[in-house]
Amino acid sequence: MEYNFREIEQKWQQRWKERGTYRVEVDHSKPKFYVLDMFPYPSGAGLHVGHPLGYIASDIYARYKRLKGFNVLHPMGYDAFGLPAEQYAIQTGQHPAVTTEQNINRYREQLDKIGFSFDWNREVRTCDPKYYHWTQWAFLLMFDSYYCNTRQQARPIAELIAAFEANGTEGLDVACTEELHFTAEQWKAMDEKRREEVLQNYRLAFRADTMVNWCPQLGTVLANDEVKDGLSVRGGYPVEQKRMKQWLLRVTAYAQRLLDGLDRLEWSDSLKEIQRNWIGRSEGAQVFFPINGHEEQLEIFTTRPDTIFGVTFMVLAPEHEYVARLTTPENKAAVEAYLEETKKRSERERIAETRRVSGVFTGSYAVNPFNGKKIPIYISDYVLAGYGTGAIMAVPAHDSRDYAFAKHFELPIIPVVEGGDLSIESYDAKAGKLINSDFINGLDVKEAIQVMFREVEKRGLGKKKINYRLRDAIFSRQRYWGEPFPIYYKDDIAYPLPLDQLPLELPPIDNFGPTEQGEPPLARVKGWQTAEGYPYELSTMPGFAGSSAYYLRYMDPHNDQALVSREADEYWRSVDLYVGGIEHATGHLMYSRFWNKFLYDLGYVVEDEPFRKLVNQGMIQGRSNFVYRVVGTNRFVSLGLKDQYETQEIHVDVNIVRNDVLDLEAFRAWRPEYADAEFILEDGRYICGWAIEKMSKSMYNVVNPDYIVDNYGADTLRMYEMFLGPLEQSKPWDTNGIDGVHKFLRRLWRLFFDGEGKLIVTDDQPTPAESKTLHKTIKKVGEDIENFSFNTSISAFMICLNELGGCNKRQVLEPLVVLLAPFAPHICEELWEALGQKGSVCDAAFPTFNPEYLVENSFEYPVSFNGKVRFKKNLPLGIPNAEIEAAILADPNTAKYLEGKTPKKFVIVPGKIINVVI
RNA sequence: GCGGGCAUGGUGUAAUUGGUAGCCACGUUAGAUUUAGGAUCUAAUGCUGAAAGGCGUGGGGGUUCGAGUCCCUUUGCCCGCACCA
């Protein structure tokens, strides 16, 4: 009887479900291990073969850990709020809840076919009110907290209010939108509205008037990580900058901790680097420049205070608050024209026109506080309102952008660091001796920076300051399909809903677009207000809200008293292994860390970081196939002969091509226009061309995992996806080649059963060679799984089978089945049962490796010799290298032989050298 | 521009981490078996050459007894950030 994967897989998936094989509970008698996949957004297109890659890897690891005796938490759920379902709803009128439900069911069906060890009892859906109850809860907690820089943690806002009442802002070091100063008396004199405005300056979830990424086509604002190259990540629509009142999360309060935390994480260097980059810490000085004829001073941030004697002009961002104030009457027209012009340029145009020099003079002058020189103040859009203070001191000699600006406006360029040729370009390097710089002349740049930090503070001109590129996260979306804010308004003051009224459920709606007045869809809902008639917030939370703490919810998914119970959290703690795509580097992975640290500060979770180890699986690209139509005909010419004709390359569905050979009948049936296609064949076959492209419908290169499961089985799919190459590497899917692993499973099957399906496993003792093969495989596979090198472990299985030949001895096959079970669970369950074992192979113990079986009679040892014999690695047999070295040199013949020669290898029998190979 | 990564047969890849380059598969070729095969088994398969041999890890240089691996340089590709002061 042949290996019938369809029957076997169905049978075991059914049994796993009935027996609850993958259910897991807190069990203090076992060590825990938490393996998590980034939960999917259930899109309408269903899964393609690339999606399960990470799930398969994590499943193998989870199953392996279970064999190793761990209590493994391995849950799955759905990130179910989001733009695509809502866009679809706007187009079709179908409620997103309905399409989302359909998509989830489809995903579940596809996932089930692959045989994952998920505990589905713990499934979460972000759009479920029982789930988003806790998203709203966390938001209210943030609303009710501020960040104390002194203690480096979030604290209840009540403590801040108490401090205001006692001393005003005196002596406070807290995270805020802008530095405020007031006394206790002033605080007490404020009315409720004014007080709330002040508190918004400190709350961790707060409302502010801010520059946002506005996407008109989507009708909503977007976070920075949702915008790429001036286009929305979802949909690819243009995004513009706009000032709007929005909810934000004060992520910047955590910038330093988010940065420091990275050092303790087992994440790839590249991913950590992306996060460091995104946080963008830079050390510099805040310096105040007096302005001629004005009370105010101009605050700037610079990382190069050493170049302050080279300042020849100042530049403000067009949005800077001083712009109007500093513009003199005679320059007013020019400035206004410039502001108008920059406002019109979209983000996208600005990126495209990078380095186009433009700007305008305000007519005002600042004074260099170090030498009293008068310096003109300009406005230019090369200075960004969002970074630093939105104003800079320009040093054209040592900054390329300032240099370009100075050249364009014919402003003076004063060198203050030796080196470079200023007639060609600015000298930006942080190296050289200072010149033209008064008391820092002769110092090295690095020294000079430190001296200036001290000098700026000593003279009261400013202070040393750390600046971050990280921005506070814009937290509202003018959309329907998201978590409603548990916020209502009275007198335009935002009030939190009492916790016992959570969840605030999303009301039904039938028109999903914005209103005629441009308000969010929730404005259409009559009665979207509290019992007392106060209106609720109209926007909803962004996609990352629901995904920021879902890993905590899996620990205790049915708890209606808390996000997670203390008991569950103390047992499961944090995710030991997180597998997912690198595309979440600056979004989800940043917000989750922030969210977790916040909950940690307030004592709701016990771990400071959510994801201890993280593995990024590579993307699976498509491998497209082409046919070549002879231009103007319905004849198709095979790849090798196409150069003899004038042809047109046409994508052909990869599912009707096998090993690049086209299935002619299937092709004729594919599309009506090809029904009477003719073919010019080579060697009786039609060979298709191919290319690596993104996997997408339009390229006809999408391979559905269902198709692979139906034709080869889930076990083959699982193994082949791993065999394709290193997990973290991007690689194309190529169904050619899947026969290799499928053949492996069939050969394995035939070791157990004869043609009639009779078990042919014997109880004979294995030979030393067979034992050696087995233990070599146990060692290799164990190490490879630990290193996430699944492709090489599959090679190891194949080598094992090749070496075993037809060995069908129980003592070899039994451990092998357990070893293979994480990769191919269905067939291994079947074989395990056939061997007469009770229970699931999932509950077996990972076979123990016995090094004795690997001992050989002789070894070849690579050495180096330069007067002394040196072994390049540790030798087997437990003999110390030094002992063997001594033995070699003690042998007079060998020692003589070695003189003037360089041996490559020694062939050694334990205890005795028998040969030296030159 | 700054930062990170990659480059090995016709293809995907492997290399005990500085020690016989190409494991394991796919594909290809030949043979066996079969009514048939998208089945099974056997053998060959980096390039070149009849062979002996020579050449070979993007290019150039270096360190080393020895380099796919380390260093310098260069080319090409991928990713992240980007007028970030």
PDB file of N, CA, C and O (backbone and C1' of nucleotides) in Angstrom, chain B residues 25-44:
ATOM      1  P     A B  25      19.431  13.212  -1.485  1.00  0.00           P
ATOM      2  O5'   A B  25      18.310  14.285  -1.819  1.00  0.00           O
ATOM      3  C5'   A B  25      17.940  14.510  -3.154  1.00  0.00           C
ATOM      4  C4'   A B  25      17.121  15.770  -3.214  1.00  0.00           C
ATOM      5  C3'   A B  25      16.709  16.152  -4.616  1.00  0.00           C
ATOM      6  O3'   A B  25      15.547  15.442  -4.995  1.00  0.00           O
ATOM      7  C1'   A B  25      17.704  18.015  -3.582  1.00  0.00           C
ATOM      8  P     C B  26      15.496  14.847  -6.474  1.00  0.00           P
ATOM      9  O5'   C B  26      15.213  16.161  -7.330  1.00  0.00           O
ATOM     10  C5'   C B  26      14.071  16.949  -7.032  1.00  0.00           C
ATOM     11  C4'   C B  26      14.138  18.252  -7.784  1.00  0.00           C
ATOM     12  C3'   C B  26      14.341  18.126  -9.277  1.00  0.00           C
ATOM     13  O3'   C B  26      13.135  17.798  -9.947  1.00  0.00           O
ATOM     14  C1'   C B  26      15.791  19.771  -8.439  1.00  0.00           C
ATOM     15  P     G B  27      13.176  16.732 -11.106  1.00  0.00           P
ATOM     16  O5'   G B  27      14.053  17.472 -12.212  1.00  0.00           O
ATOM     17  C5'   G B  27      13.570  18.659 -12.830  1.00  0.00           C
ATOM     18  C4'   G B  27      14.668  19.285 -13.653  1.00  0.00           C
ATOM     19  C3'   G B  27      15.275  18.386 -14.718  1.00  0.00           C
ATOM     20  O3'   G B  27      14.492  18.373 -15.896  1.00  0.00           O
ATOM     21  C1'   G B  27      17.006  19.421 -13.494  1.00  0.00           C
ATOM     22  P     U B  28      14.421  17.043 -16.742  1.00  0.00           P
ATOM     23  O5'   U B  28      15.892  16.923 -17.331  1.00  0.00           O
ATOM     24  C5'   U B  28      16.404  17.929 -18.208  1.00  0.00           C
ATOM     25  C4'   U B  28      17.854  17.665 -18.489  1.00  0.00           C
ATOM     26  C3'   U B  28      18.177  16.279 -19.009  1.00  0.00           C
ATOM     27  O3'   U B  28      17.921  16.168 -20.397  1.00  0.00           O
ATOM     28  C1'   U B  28      19.701  16.836 -17.293  1.00  0.00           C
ATOM     29  P     U B  29      17.374  14.776 -20.949  1.00  0.00           P
ATOM     30  O5'   U B  29      18.671  13.853 -20.925  1.00  0.00           O
ATOM     31  C5'   U B  29      19.814  14.209 -21.701  1.00  0.00           C
ATOM     32  C4'   U B  29      20.945  13.266 -21.419  1.00  0.00           C
ATOM     33  C3'   U B  29      20.592  11.787 -21.470  1.00  0.00           C
ATOM     34  O3'   U B  29      20.517  11.291 -22.798  1.00  0.00           O
ATOM     35  C1'   U B  29      21.888  12.208 -19.542  1.00  0.00           C
ATOM     36  P     A B  30      19.502  10.132 -23.138  1.00  0.00           P
ATOM     37  O5'   A B  30      20.254   8.871 -22.518  1.00  0.00           O
ATOM     38  C5'   A B  30      21.494   8.441 -23.060  1.00  0.00           C
ATOM     39  C4'   A B  30      22.122   7.397 -22.178  1.00  0.00           C
ATOM     40  C3'   A B  30      21.256   6.186 -21.864  1.00  0.00           C
ATOM     41  O3'   A B  30      21.200   5.254 -22.929  1.00  0.00           O
ATOM     42  C1'   A B  30      22.283   6.940 -19.887  1.00  0.00           C
ATOM     43  P     G B  31      19.877   4.412 -23.149  1.00  0.00           P
ATOM     44  O5'   G B  31      19.931   3.360 -21.953  1.00  0.00           O
ATOM     45  C5'   G B  31      20.941   2.361 -21.943  1.00  0.00           C
ATOM     46  C4'   G B  31      21.010   1.709 -20.592  1.00  0.00           C
ATOM     47  C3'   G B  31      19.781   0.927 -20.156  1.00  0.00           C
ATOM     48  O3'   G B  31      19.663  -0.331 -20.790  1.00  0.00           O
ATOM     49  C1'   G B  31      20.579   2.216 -18.349  1.00  0.00           C
ATOM     50  P     A B  32      18.239  -0.982 -21.013  1.00  0.00           P
ATOM     51  O5'   A B  32      17.844  -1.446 -19.541  1.00  0.00           O
ATOM     52  C5'   A B  32      18.594  -2.462 -18.880  1.00  0.00           C
ATOM     53  C4'   A B  32      18.064  -2.676 -17.496  1.00  0.00           C
ATOM     54  C3'   A B  32      16.589  -3.051 -17.417  1.00  0.00           C
ATOM     55  O3'   A B  32      16.364  -4.414 -17.666  1.00  0.00           O
ATOM     56  C1'   A B  32      17.096  -1.362 -15.828  1.00  0.00           C
ATOM     57  P     U B  33      15.082  -4.884 -18.478  1.00  0.00           P
ATOM     58  O5'   U B  33      13.898  -4.587 -17.461  1.00  0.00           O
ATOM     59  C5'   U B  33      13.799  -5.290 -16.220  1.00  0.00           C
ATOM     60  C4'   U B  33      12.734  -4.663 -15.365  1.00  0.00           C
ATOM     61  C3'   U B  33      11.380  -4.505 -16.039  1.00  0.00           C
ATOM     62  O3'   U B  33      10.630  -5.703 -16.023  1.00  0.00           O
ATOM     63  C1'   U B  33      11.958  -2.495 -14.932  1.00  0.00           C
ATOM     64  P     U B  34       9.807  -6.091 -17.297  1.00  0.00           P
ATOM     65  O5'   U B  34       8.607  -5.056 -17.203  1.00  0.00           O
ATOM     66  C5'   U B  34       7.710  -5.083 -16.090  1.00  0.00           C
ATOM     67  C4'   U B  34       6.846  -3.858 -16.128  1.00  0.00           C
ATOM     68  C3'   U B  34       6.058  -3.641 -17.411  1.00  0.00           C
ATOM     69  O3'   U B  34       4.902  -4.448 -17.470  1.00  0.00           O
ATOM     70  C1'   U B  34       7.025  -1.596 -16.701  1.00  0.00           C
ATOM     71  P     U B  35       4.593  -5.198 -18.813  1.00  0.00           P
ATOM     72  O5'   U B  35       4.118  -4.018 -19.760  1.00  0.00           O
ATOM     73  C5'   U B  35       3.980  -4.238 -21.177  1.00  0.00           C
ATOM     74  C4'   U B  35       3.080  -3.189 -21.780  1.00  0.00           C
ATOM     75  C3'   U B  35       3.388  -1.758 -21.378  1.00  0.00           C
ATOM     76  O3'   U B  35       4.426  -1.214 -22.185  1.00  0.00           O
ATOM     77  C1'   U B  35       1.068  -2.154 -21.165  1.00  0.00           C
ATOM     78  P     A B  36       5.524  -0.343 -21.499  1.00  0.00           P
ATOM     79  O5'   A B  36       4.689   0.938 -21.049  1.00  0.00           O
ATOM     80  C5'   A B  36       4.157   1.824 -22.036  1.00  0.00           C
ATOM     81  C4'   A B  36       3.218   2.817 -21.391  1.00  0.00           C
ATOM     82  C3'   A B  36       3.852   3.707 -20.341  1.00  0.00           C
ATOM     83  O3'   A B  36       4.448   4.843 -20.956  1.00  0.00           O
ATOM     84  C1'   A B  36       1.829   2.814 -19.496  1.00  0.00           C
ATOM     85  P     G B  37       5.912   5.298 -20.463  1.00  0.00           P
ATOM     86  O5'   G B  37       5.597   6.346 -19.309  1.00  0.00           O
ATOM     87  C5'   G B  37       4.768   7.493 -19.555  1.00  0.00           C
ATOM     88  C4'   G B  37       4.154   7.918 -18.233  1.00  0.00           C
ATOM     89  C3'   G B  37       5.156   8.511 -17.246  1.00  0.00           C
ATOM     90  O3'   G B  37       4.767   9.828 -16.874  1.00  0.00           O
ATOM     91  C1'   G B  37       3.930   6.677 -16.270  1.00  0.00           C
ATOM     92  P     G B  38       5.121  10.999 -17.688  1.00  0.00           P
ATOM     93  O5'   G B  38       5.589  12.053 -16.593  1.00  0.00           O
ATOM     94  C5'   G B  38       6.801  11.942 -15.841  1.00  0.00           C
ATOM     95  C4'   G B  38       6.521  12.389 -14.432  1.00  0.00           C
ATOM     96  C3'   G B  38       5.957  11.308 -13.530  1.00  0.00           C
ATOM     97  O3'   G B  38       6.499  11.451 -12.237  1.00  0.00           O
ATOM     98  C1'   G B  38       4.491  13.150 -13.586  1.00  0.00           C
ATOM     99  P     A B  39       7.661  10.458 -11.840  1.00  0.00           P
ATOM    100  O5'   A B  39       6.880   9.100 -11.543  1.00  0.00           O
ATOM    101  C5'   A B  39       5.908   9.060 -10.496  1.00  0.00           C
ATOM    102  C4'   A B  39       5.846   7.671  -9.909  1.00  0.00           C
ATOM    103  C3'   A B  39       7.179   7.099  -9.455  1.00  0.00           C
ATOM    104  O3'   A B  39       7.535   7.564  -8.157  1.00  0.00           O
ATOM    105  C1'   A B  39       6.055   5.489 -10.745  1.00  0.00           C
ATOM    106  P     U B  40       9.072   7.727  -7.776  1.00  0.00           P
ATOM    107  O5'   U B  40       9.614   6.238  -7.795  1.00  0.00           O
ATOM    108  C5'   U B  40       9.228   5.315  -6.785  1.00  0.00           C
ATOM    109  C4'   U B  40       9.834   3.966  -7.066  1.00  0.00           C
ATOM    110  C3'   U B  40      11.347   3.961  -7.175  1.00  0.00           C
ATOM    111  O3'   U B  40      11.959   3.919  -5.896  1.00  0.00           O
ATOM    112  C1'   U B  40      10.438   2.750  -8.990  1.00  0.00           C
ATOM    113  P     C B  41      13.327   4.716  -5.653  1.00  0.00           P
ATOM    114  O5'   C B  41      14.370   3.736  -6.325  1.00  0.00           O
ATOM    115  C5'   C B  41      14.559   2.425  -5.804  1.00  0.00           C
ATOM    116  C4'   C B  41      15.375   1.602  -6.764  1.00  0.00           C
ATOM    117  C3'   C B  41      16.724   2.196  -7.143  1.00  0.00           C
ATOM    118  O3'   C B  41      17.698   1.980  -6.131  1.00  0.00           O
ATOM    119  C1'   C B  41      15.643   1.397  -9.082  1.00  0.00           C
ATOM    120  P     U B  42      18.895   3.016  -5.951  1.00  0.00           P
ATOM    121  O5'   U B  42      19.831   2.685  -7.197  1.00  0.00           O
ATOM    122  C5'   U B  42      20.466   1.411  -7.309  1.00  0.00           C
ATOM    123  C4'   U B  42      21.260   1.341  -8.583  1.00  0.00           C
ATOM    124  C3'   U B  42      22.187   2.511  -8.841  1.00  0.00           C
ATOM    125  O3'   U B  42      23.394   2.401  -8.102  1.00  0.00           O
ATOM    126  C1'   U B  42      21.011   2.014 -10.822  1.00  0.00           C
ATOM    127  P     A B  43      24.151   3.718  -7.581  1.00  0.00           P
ATOM    128  O5'   A B  43      24.772   4.283  -8.935  1.00  0.00           O
ATOM    129  C5'   A B  43      25.807   3.559  -9.592  1.00  0.00           C
ATOM    130  C4'   A B  43      26.072   4.138 -10.951  1.00  0.00           C
ATOM    131  C3'   A B  43      26.439   5.615 -10.985  1.00  0.00           C
ATOM    132  O3'   A B  43      27.784   5.840 -10.623  1.00  0.00           O
ATOM    133  C1'   A B  43      24.874   5.155 -12.685  1.00  0.00           C
ATOM    134  P     A B  44      28.247   7.196  -9.972  1.00  0.00           P
ATOM    135  O5'   A B  44      28.220   8.177 -11.236  1.00  0.00           O
ATOM    136  C5'   A B  44      29.146   7.990 -12.293  1.00  0.00           C
ATOM    137  C4'   A B  44      28.832   8.936 -13.420  1.00  0.00           C
ATOM    138  C3'   A B  44      28.781  10.406 -13.039  1.00  0.00           C
ATOM    139  O3'   A B  44      30.060  10.972 -12.924  1.00  0.00           O
ATOM    140  C1'   A B  44      26.923   9.891 -14.380  1.00  0.00           C
TER     141        A B  44
END
